[in-house]
Short mmCIF file of C-alpha atoms in Angstrom, two decimals:
data_model
loop_
_atom_site.label_atom_id
_atom_site.label_comp_id
_atom_site.label_asym_id
_atom_site.label_seq_id
_atom_site.Cartn_x
_atom_site.Cartn_y
_atom_site.Cartn_z
CA MET A 201 5.10 9.89 -13.86
CA LEU A 202 4.43 6.21 -13.50
CA SER A 203 6.81 5.23 -16.30
CA TRP A 204 9.56 6.38 -13.93
CA HIS A 205 8.21 4.04 -11.22
CA VAL A 206 8.02 1.11 -13.63
CA ALA A 207 11.48 1.71 -15.08
CA ARG A 208 13.00 2.07 -11.65
CA ARG A 209 11.27 -1.05 -10.39
CA ALA A 210 12.31 -3.13 -13.42
CA LEU A 211 15.91 -1.98 -13.03
CA GLY A 212 15.80 -2.77 -9.31
CA VAL A 213 14.45 -6.29 -9.88
CA PHE A 214 17.02 -6.99 -12.64
CA SER A 215 19.99 -5.64 -10.72
CA GLY A 216 18.84 -7.36 -7.52
CA ALA A 217 18.57 -10.70 -9.24
CA PHE A 218 21.99 -10.21 -10.86
CA LEU A 219 23.59 -9.43 -7.50
CA ALA A 220 21.93 -12.49 -5.98
CA ILE A 221 23.42 -14.70 -8.70
CA LEU A 222 26.88 -13.23 -8.14
CA ALA A 223 26.58 -13.74 -4.40
CA SER A 224 25.56 -17.36 -4.76
CA CYS A 225 28.39 -18.08 -7.22
CA GLY A 226 30.97 -16.64 -4.90
CA SER A 227 29.78 -18.28 -1.68
CA GLY A 228 29.40 -21.87 -2.81
CA ASP A 229 26.11 -22.09 -0.89
CA ASP A 230 22.92 -23.13 -2.61
CA PRO A 231 20.73 -20.05 -2.77
CA PRO A 232 17.18 -20.26 -1.41
CA PRO A 233 14.58 -20.94 -4.08
CA ASN A 234 13.10 -17.97 -5.89
CA PRO A 235 10.20 -17.46 -5.50
CA LEU A 236 9.89 -18.31 -1.83
CA PHE A 237 6.52 -19.70 -0.73
CA VAL A 238 4.85 -19.17 2.66
CA SER A 239 1.82 -21.09 3.94
CA THR A 240 0.04 -21.64 7.25
CA ALA A 241 0.65 -25.36 6.54
CA GLY A 242 4.40 -24.82 6.11
CA ALA A 243 7.37 -24.93 8.48
CA ASP A 244 10.25 -22.52 8.85
CA ALA A 245 12.69 -25.45 8.74
CA ASN A 246 11.57 -26.12 5.16
CA ARG A 247 13.48 -25.04 2.11
CA GLY A 248 10.76 -22.62 1.04
CA ASP A 249 9.81 -23.87 -2.41
CA ALA A 250 6.22 -24.63 -3.42
CA THR A 251 6.38 -28.24 -2.21
CA ALA A 252 7.97 -27.36 1.15
CA PRO A 253 6.80 -23.82 2.01
CA LEU A 254 7.87 -21.76 4.97
CA ARG A 255 5.49 -21.00 7.83
CA THR A 256 6.22 -17.30 8.38
CA LEU A 257 6.77 -14.27 6.25
CA SER A 258 9.47 -13.27 8.73
CA ARG A 259 11.55 -16.33 7.85
CA ALA A 260 11.12 -15.68 4.14
CA LEU A 261 12.42 -12.11 4.57
CA GLU A 262 15.33 -13.43 6.62
CA ILE A 263 16.63 -15.62 3.78
CA ALA A 264 15.45 -13.72 0.69
CA ARG A 265 18.05 -12.14 -1.57
CA ASP A 266 17.89 -9.03 -3.71
CA GLY A 267 15.21 -9.23 -6.37
CA TYR A 268 13.38 -12.20 -4.80
CA THR A 269 9.62 -12.76 -4.91
CA ILE A 270 7.77 -14.04 -1.84
CA VAL A 271 4.34 -15.61 -2.36
CA VAL A 272 2.07 -15.92 0.70
CA ALA A 273 -0.91 -18.31 0.67
CA PRO A 274 -4.32 -17.35 2.11
CA GLY A 275 -4.70 -17.54 5.88
CA GLU A 276 -3.84 -15.53 8.97
CA TYR A 277 -0.24 -14.93 10.00
CA ARG A 278 0.29 -13.59 13.49
CA GLU A 279 3.73 -12.05 13.53
CA ARG A 280 5.72 -8.84 13.51
CA VAL A 281 7.16 -8.62 10.02
CA THR A 282 10.28 -6.65 9.15
CA THR A 283 12.91 -6.61 6.44
CA ASP A 284 15.51 -6.03 9.19
CA ARG A 285 17.97 -8.87 9.66
CA VAL A 286 21.65 -9.53 10.37
CA GLY A 287 23.52 -7.78 7.56
CA ARG A 288 21.98 -5.65 4.84
CA ALA A 289 18.25 -6.00 4.16
CA ALA A 290 17.28 -7.49 0.80
CA ARG A 291 16.24 -4.98 -1.85
CA ALA A 292 13.76 -4.91 -4.72
CA LEU A 293 11.58 -7.61 -3.18
CA GLN A 294 8.10 -8.52 -4.39
CA ILE A 295 5.93 -9.61 -1.46
CA LEU A 296 2.66 -10.93 -2.89
CA ALA A 297 -0.50 -12.12 -1.15
CA ASP A 298 -1.88 -14.96 -3.29
CA THR A 299 -5.47 -13.81 -2.89
CA ASP A 300 -6.71 -15.41 -6.11
CA GLY A 301 -4.85 -18.71 -5.55
CA ARG A 302 -3.08 -18.58 -8.89
CA LEU A 303 0.53 -18.42 -7.72
CA PHE A 304 0.52 -21.33 -5.28
CA PRO A 305 0.18 -24.76 -6.94
CA GLY A 306 -3.26 -26.11 -6.15
CA GLY A 307 -4.08 -22.83 -4.46
CA SER A 308 -7.52 -21.45 -3.71
CA PRO A 309 -8.59 -17.82 -3.31
CA GLY A 310 -8.84 -16.16 0.08
CA ALA A 311 -7.68 -13.26 2.22
CA VAL A 312 -4.07 -13.10 3.38
CA THR A 313 -4.05 -11.41 6.77
CA VAL A 314 -1.02 -10.34 8.79
CA ARG A 315 -2.05 -9.61 12.38
CA GLY A 316 0.39 -7.84 14.68
CA ALA A 317 2.14 -9.90 17.32
CA GLY A 318 4.55 -7.35 18.75
CA GLY A 319 4.16 -5.08 21.74
CA PRO A 320 1.80 -2.13 22.08
CA ASN A 321 4.16 0.11 20.08
CA SER A 322 5.06 -2.39 17.35
CA GLU A 323 4.06 -2.03 13.72
CA VAL A 324 2.72 -5.05 11.83
CA ILE A 325 4.90 -4.77 8.71
CA LYS A 326 8.05 -2.65 8.50
CA ILE A 327 9.91 -2.19 5.23
CA ASN A 328 13.25 -0.89 6.47
CA ASN A 329 16.30 -0.14 4.33
CA SER A 330 14.75 -2.13 1.48
CA PRO A 331 14.35 0.21 -1.50
CA ASP A 332 12.25 -0.65 -4.57
CA THR A 333 10.28 -3.28 -2.64
CA LEU A 334 6.64 -4.06 -3.46
CA LEU A 335 3.92 -5.13 -1.00
CA SER A 336 0.67 -6.22 -2.63
CA GLY A 337 -2.67 -7.63 -1.54
CA PHE A 338 -2.45 -8.01 2.25
CA VAL A 339 -4.89 -7.29 5.07
CA VAL A 340 -2.80 -5.64 7.80
CA THR A 341 -4.33 -5.27 11.25
CA GLY A 342 -3.73 -5.38 15.00
CA GLY A 343 -0.59 -3.26 15.27
CA GLY A 344 -0.17 -0.94 18.24
CA GLY A 345 2.61 0.98 16.52
CA GLY A 346 0.99 1.19 13.11
CA GLY A 347 -0.02 -1.03 10.25
CA ILE A 348 2.65 -0.57 7.56
CA VAL A 349 5.82 1.48 8.11
CA VAL A 350 8.18 2.33 5.25
CA ASN A 351 11.51 3.59 6.58
CA ARG A 352 14.55 4.70 4.57
CA SER A 353 13.34 2.73 1.57
CA ASP A 354 13.06 4.78 -1.62
CA GLY A 355 10.81 3.65 -4.45
CA VAL A 356 8.60 1.33 -2.39
CA ARG A 357 5.18 0.44 -3.87
CA ILE A 358 2.23 -0.55 -1.68
CA GLN A 359 -0.94 -1.57 -3.51
CA ASN A 360 -4.24 -3.37 -2.95
CA CYS A 361 -3.73 -3.59 0.81
CA VAL A 362 -6.48 -3.24 3.41
CA VAL A 363 -4.93 -1.58 6.46
CA ARG A 364 -7.43 -1.53 9.27
CA GLU A 365 -7.88 -1.32 13.02
CA ASN A 366 -4.29 -0.74 14.03
CA ARG A 367 -4.71 0.82 17.43
CA GLY A 368 -2.18 2.29 19.84
CA GLU A 369 -0.32 5.51 20.58
CA ALA A 370 1.25 5.38 17.12
CA GLY A 371 -1.53 3.50 15.37
CA ASP A 372 -1.16 5.08 11.94
CA GLY A 373 -2.37 3.08 8.96
CA ILE A 374 0.58 3.66 6.61
CA ARG A 375 3.56 5.71 7.78
CA VAL A 376 6.30 6.64 5.32
CA GLN A 377 9.54 7.87 6.91
CA SER A 378 12.60 9.30 5.15
CA SER A 379 11.74 7.53 1.89
CA ARG A 380 11.61 9.18 -1.53
CA GLY A 381 9.26 8.35 -4.39
CA VAL A 382 6.91 5.95 -2.58
CA LEU A 383 3.77 4.88 -4.47
CA LEU A 384 0.56 4.15 -2.54
CA PHE A 385 -1.95 2.74 -5.01
CA ASN A 386 -5.46 1.41 -4.43
CA ASN A 387 -5.29 0.81 -0.70
CA LEU A 388 -8.15 0.88 1.80
CA VAL A 389 -6.95 2.49 5.06
CA VAL A 390 -9.72 2.51 7.66
CA ARG A 391 -10.44 2.69 11.38
CA ASN A 392 -6.86 3.06 12.58
CA SER A 393 -6.42 5.00 15.83
CA GLY A 394 -3.83 7.38 14.41
CA ALA A 395 -3.57 9.03 11.01
CA GLY A 396 -4.55 7.19 7.87
CA VAL A 397 -1.38 8.04 5.90
CA VAL A 398 1.70 9.96 7.07
CA LEU A 399 4.55 11.21 4.87
CA ALA A 400 7.30 12.35 7.23
CA GLY A 401 10.62 11.24 8.80
CA ASP A 402 13.75 13.05 9.94
CA GLU A 403 14.83 13.40 6.30
CA GLY A 404 11.35 13.86 4.89
CA SER A 405 9.56 11.70 2.31
CA PRO A 406 9.44 13.75 -0.90
CA ALA A 407 7.88 12.96 -4.28
CA ALA A 408 5.26 10.49 -3.03
CA LEU A 409 2.45 9.44 -5.37
CA LEU A 410 -0.97 8.55 -3.90
CA VAL A 411 -3.59 7.24 -6.35
CA ASN A 412 -7.06 5.76 -5.74
CA ASN A 413 -6.78 5.16 -2.02
CA THR A 414 -9.79 5.29 0.31
CA ILE A 415 -8.75 6.66 3.70
CA ALA A 416 -11.69 6.66 6.08
CA LEU A 417 -12.73 6.86 9.72
CA ASN A 418 -9.22 7.04 11.13
CA GLY A 419 -8.87 8.58 14.57
CA PHE A 420 -6.44 11.34 13.65
CA VAL A 421 -6.05 13.13 10.30
CA GLY A 422 -6.66 11.33 7.00
CA ILE A 423 -3.39 12.34 5.31
CA ARG A 424 -0.58 14.26 6.99
CA ILE A 425 2.34 15.49 4.89
CA GLY A 426 5.52 16.68 6.59
CA SER A 427 6.62 17.12 10.18
CA SER A 428 8.54 19.60 12.32
CA GLN A 429 11.72 17.64 11.55
CA ALA A 430 11.78 17.87 7.77
CA ALA A 431 9.64 18.80 4.80
CA SER A 432 8.11 16.21 2.46
CA PRO A 433 7.63 18.27 -0.71
CA GLY A 434 6.45 17.27 -4.16
CA ALA A 435 3.62 14.91 -3.22
CA ARG A 436 1.09 14.12 -5.97
CA LEU A 437 -2.44 12.96 -5.09
CA ARG A 438 -5.11 11.81 -7.53
CA ALA A 439 -8.53 10.14 -7.22
CA ASN A 440 -8.35 9.47 -3.47
CA ILE A 441 -11.30 9.51 -1.06
CA LEU A 442 -10.77 10.95 2.43
CA TYR A 443 -13.86 10.34 4.57
CA ARG A 444 -14.60 11.51 8.11
CA ASN A 445 -11.09 11.22 9.50
CA GLY A 446 -10.19 12.91 12.76
CA GLU A 447 -13.68 12.86 14.24
CA ALA A 448 -12.53 10.78 17.22
CA THR A 449 -10.37 13.60 18.59
CA THR A 450 -11.52 16.61 20.60
CA PRO A 451 -11.68 18.98 18.92
CA ALA A 452 -12.09 17.13 15.64
CA ARG A 453 -9.08 17.11 13.33
CA GLU A 454 -8.87 17.76 9.61
CA ASN A 455 -9.03 15.26 6.78
CA PHE A 456 -5.96 16.63 4.98
CA SER A 457 -3.01 18.37 6.63
CA VAL A 458 0.17 19.74 5.05
CA ARG A 459 2.99 21.09 7.18
CA THR A 460 4.05 24.58 6.11
CA ASP A 461 7.09 24.97 8.40
CA PRO A 462 9.24 23.43 7.06
CA PRO A 463 7.39 23.79 3.74
CA SER A 464 5.93 20.46 2.60
CA GLU A 465 3.50 22.48 0.48
CA ALA A 466 6.26 23.10 -2.06
CA GLY A 467 5.52 21.21 -5.26
CA LEU A 468 2.29 19.73 -3.91
CA ASP A 469 0.02 18.58 -6.75
CA SER A 470 -3.33 17.47 -5.35
CA ASN A 471 -6.45 17.35 -7.51
CA PHE A 472 -9.57 15.32 -8.35
CA ASN A 473 -9.86 13.90 -4.83
CA LEU A 474 -12.97 13.67 -2.65
CA VAL A 475 -12.51 15.06 0.86
CA PHE A 476 -15.55 14.87 3.14
CA PRO A 477 -15.98 16.90 5.18
CA PRO A 478 -13.78 19.33 3.20
CA THR A 479 -11.36 20.13 6.02
CA TYR A 480 -7.89 21.18 4.88
CA VAL A 481 -4.99 22.71 6.82
CA PRO A 482 -4.02 25.10 5.39
CA ALA A 483 -7.20 25.76 3.42
CA ARG A 484 -5.27 26.65 0.27
CA VAL A 485 -4.14 23.04 -0.32
CA GLU A 486 -7.64 22.11 -1.48
CA GLY A 487 -7.44 20.90 -5.09
CA PRO A 488 -9.26 22.99 -7.73
CA ASN A 489 -11.37 19.99 -8.76
CA ASP A 490 -11.77 18.31 -5.37
CA LEU A 491 -15.24 17.28 -4.19
CA GLY A 492 -16.41 18.03 -0.66
CA VAL A 493 -19.53 15.83 -0.53
CA ASP A 494 -20.44 12.43 0.88
CA PRO A 495 -19.08 9.69 -1.42
CA VAL A 496 -22.19 7.53 -0.79
CA PHE A 497 -20.62 4.20 0.09
CA ALA A 498 -22.49 0.92 -0.33
CA ARG A 499 -23.22 0.90 3.43
CA SER A 500 -24.01 3.94 5.53
CA SER A 501 -21.89 2.51 8.38
CA PRO A 502 -19.13 0.74 6.45
CA GLN A 503 -17.18 -2.04 8.14
CA GLU A 504 -15.90 -4.56 5.59
CA ALA A 505 -13.97 -3.75 2.42
CA ALA A 506 -17.01 -4.24 0.17
CA ASP A 507 -18.94 -1.70 2.27
CA PHE A 508 -16.57 1.02 1.03
CA LEU A 509 -17.47 0.45 -2.61
CA LEU A 510 -19.65 3.10 -4.20
CA ARG A 511 -23.33 3.14 -5.01
CA ALA A 512 -24.30 3.74 -8.61
CA ALA A 513 -25.37 7.32 -7.83
CA SER A 514 -22.15 8.22 -6.01
CA PRO A 515 -20.65 11.61 -6.97
CA ALA A 516 -17.25 9.88 -6.92
CA ARG A 517 -18.20 7.80 -9.96
CA ASP A 518 -16.52 8.75 -13.28
CA ARG A 519 -14.98 11.72 -11.51
CA SER A 520 -11.34 11.78 -12.58
CA PRO A 521 -10.33 12.26 -16.23
CA ASN A 522 -8.25 9.36 -17.49
CA THR A 523 -5.44 11.77 -18.30
CA GLN A 524 -5.01 12.48 -14.58
CA ILE A 525 -4.05 8.88 -13.75
CA PRO A 526 -0.70 7.37 -14.84
CA GLU A 527 -1.47 5.06 -17.74
CA ASP A 528 -0.34 1.75 -16.30
CA LEU A 529 -2.30 2.38 -13.11
CA ARG A 530 -5.36 3.31 -15.15
CA LEU A 531 -5.09 0.03 -17.09
CA CYS A 532 -5.14 -1.83 -13.77
CA LEU A 533 -8.20 0.06 -12.59
CA GLN A 534 -10.03 -0.96 -15.76
CA ARG A 535 -9.84 -4.58 -14.54
CA TRP A 536 -11.19 -3.75 -11.07
CA SER A 537 -14.34 -2.18 -9.64
CA ALA A 538 -15.09 0.69 -7.26
CA LEU A 539 -18.85 -0.02 -7.43
CA GLU A 540 -21.04 -2.29 -5.34
CA SER A 541 -22.41 -3.67 -8.62
CA LEU A 542 -18.84 -4.85 -9.38
CA ALA A 543 -18.96 -3.26 -12.83
CA VAL A 544 -15.41 -2.68 -14.02
CA ASP A 545 -14.10 0.87 -14.32
CA THR A 546 -13.97 1.47 -18.08
CA GLY A 547 -15.01 5.14 -18.25
CA PRO A 548 -13.49 8.17 -16.54
CA VAL A 549 -11.87 6.91 -13.36
CA ASP A 550 -14.00 6.31 -10.26
CA LEU A 551 -12.44 7.71 -7.12
CA GLY A 552 -11.16 5.63 -4.25
CA TYR A 553 -10.42 2.00 -3.61
CA HIS A 554 -11.27 -0.58 -6.28
CA LEU A 555 -11.93 -4.22 -5.48
CA PRO A 556 -9.37 -6.26 -7.49
CA LEU A 557 -11.67 -8.61 -9.40
CA THR A 558 -8.91 -10.06 -11.58
CA ALA A 559 -5.15 -9.60 -11.75
CA PRO A 560 -4.72 -8.42 -8.13
CA HIS A 561 -1.02 -7.88 -8.80
CA CYS A 562 -1.56 -5.88 -11.97
CA GLY A 563 1.58 -4.03 -12.99
CA VAL A 564 3.83 -6.56 -11.23
CA ILE A 565 6.31 -8.99 -12.79
CA LEU A 566 4.85 -12.31 -11.64
CA PRO A 567 6.87 -15.48 -11.06
CA PRO A 568 5.96 -18.79 -12.72
CA ARG A 569 3.68 -21.07 -10.74
CA GLY A 570 5.52 -23.12 -8.17
CA ASP A 571 4.49 -26.39 -9.82
CA GLY A 572 6.46 -25.52 -12.95
#
């Protein structure tokens, strides 16, 4: 399954870069540097290379071309981010939070936070009409209209993001709309006022792959697949933890919901997840090897990302057979840890979010350091 994602992504990056070269040759304009660098110490009037970084991710997306990489230094960025711009949005982008400080010359590790700056119904990050784009390593918070929205963008990959406390009428954590083949891998989606993850849209969002996400304490359902507008069939879910979602509503909502009319249940392949409490609608979508018990997080009232790691005695430890996880994702997990002890995951796969100890952009084609 994942080999298809990797092949598609590699082809997208190659073809995007080739188109960018052709465009620059024909226009006579100097193309922006690739990769583009963004820093809280930068300025949007800068060129955008490592020595003169931009100030906002929004400006980087405005000038990026197909196949570009954008590297964002640690710090907090208060903005509404979108791939929308005059003309066609860039495709096959790699948007990387430099959390370990290894991509920025002279960089140091730290969180890269994007905090919403739009109105009460504005999402924080919107990937719109930008297929095969990757978003990796960000903390996304403060959006009234949701944390991350993927719209009409097939083949998008979102990994290692912490999407938390997006509150508003449409305060979903991650909302995928009319986008095929989206991969959500190793994200922590917590305490959003709406659903944790939604796969929907007026054309549906079929063939999504959700692996090793922890989706917890969201106000509405944990995962919702499909809508009254269109089905989102063929979703595959492995090694996720859904924990106490929907308890803020009256009556309480379910952790996992699949729309049956139109039939999003068609082709659903969900197994080796932990869903606590084990509330499914309809009940038959429960996986044959799902767990319905408390995952036993490091803290009984988890707040920070590390609080959602697992205690040594957690039933979610060593729960998923390696054969159930696409190989290149499993190799990434073996460099990270789901445990409060920070022991790496070398046995059968632990369920849920893993703290990226090394190689936070595992599985990604990284650019050279900006200092050459």
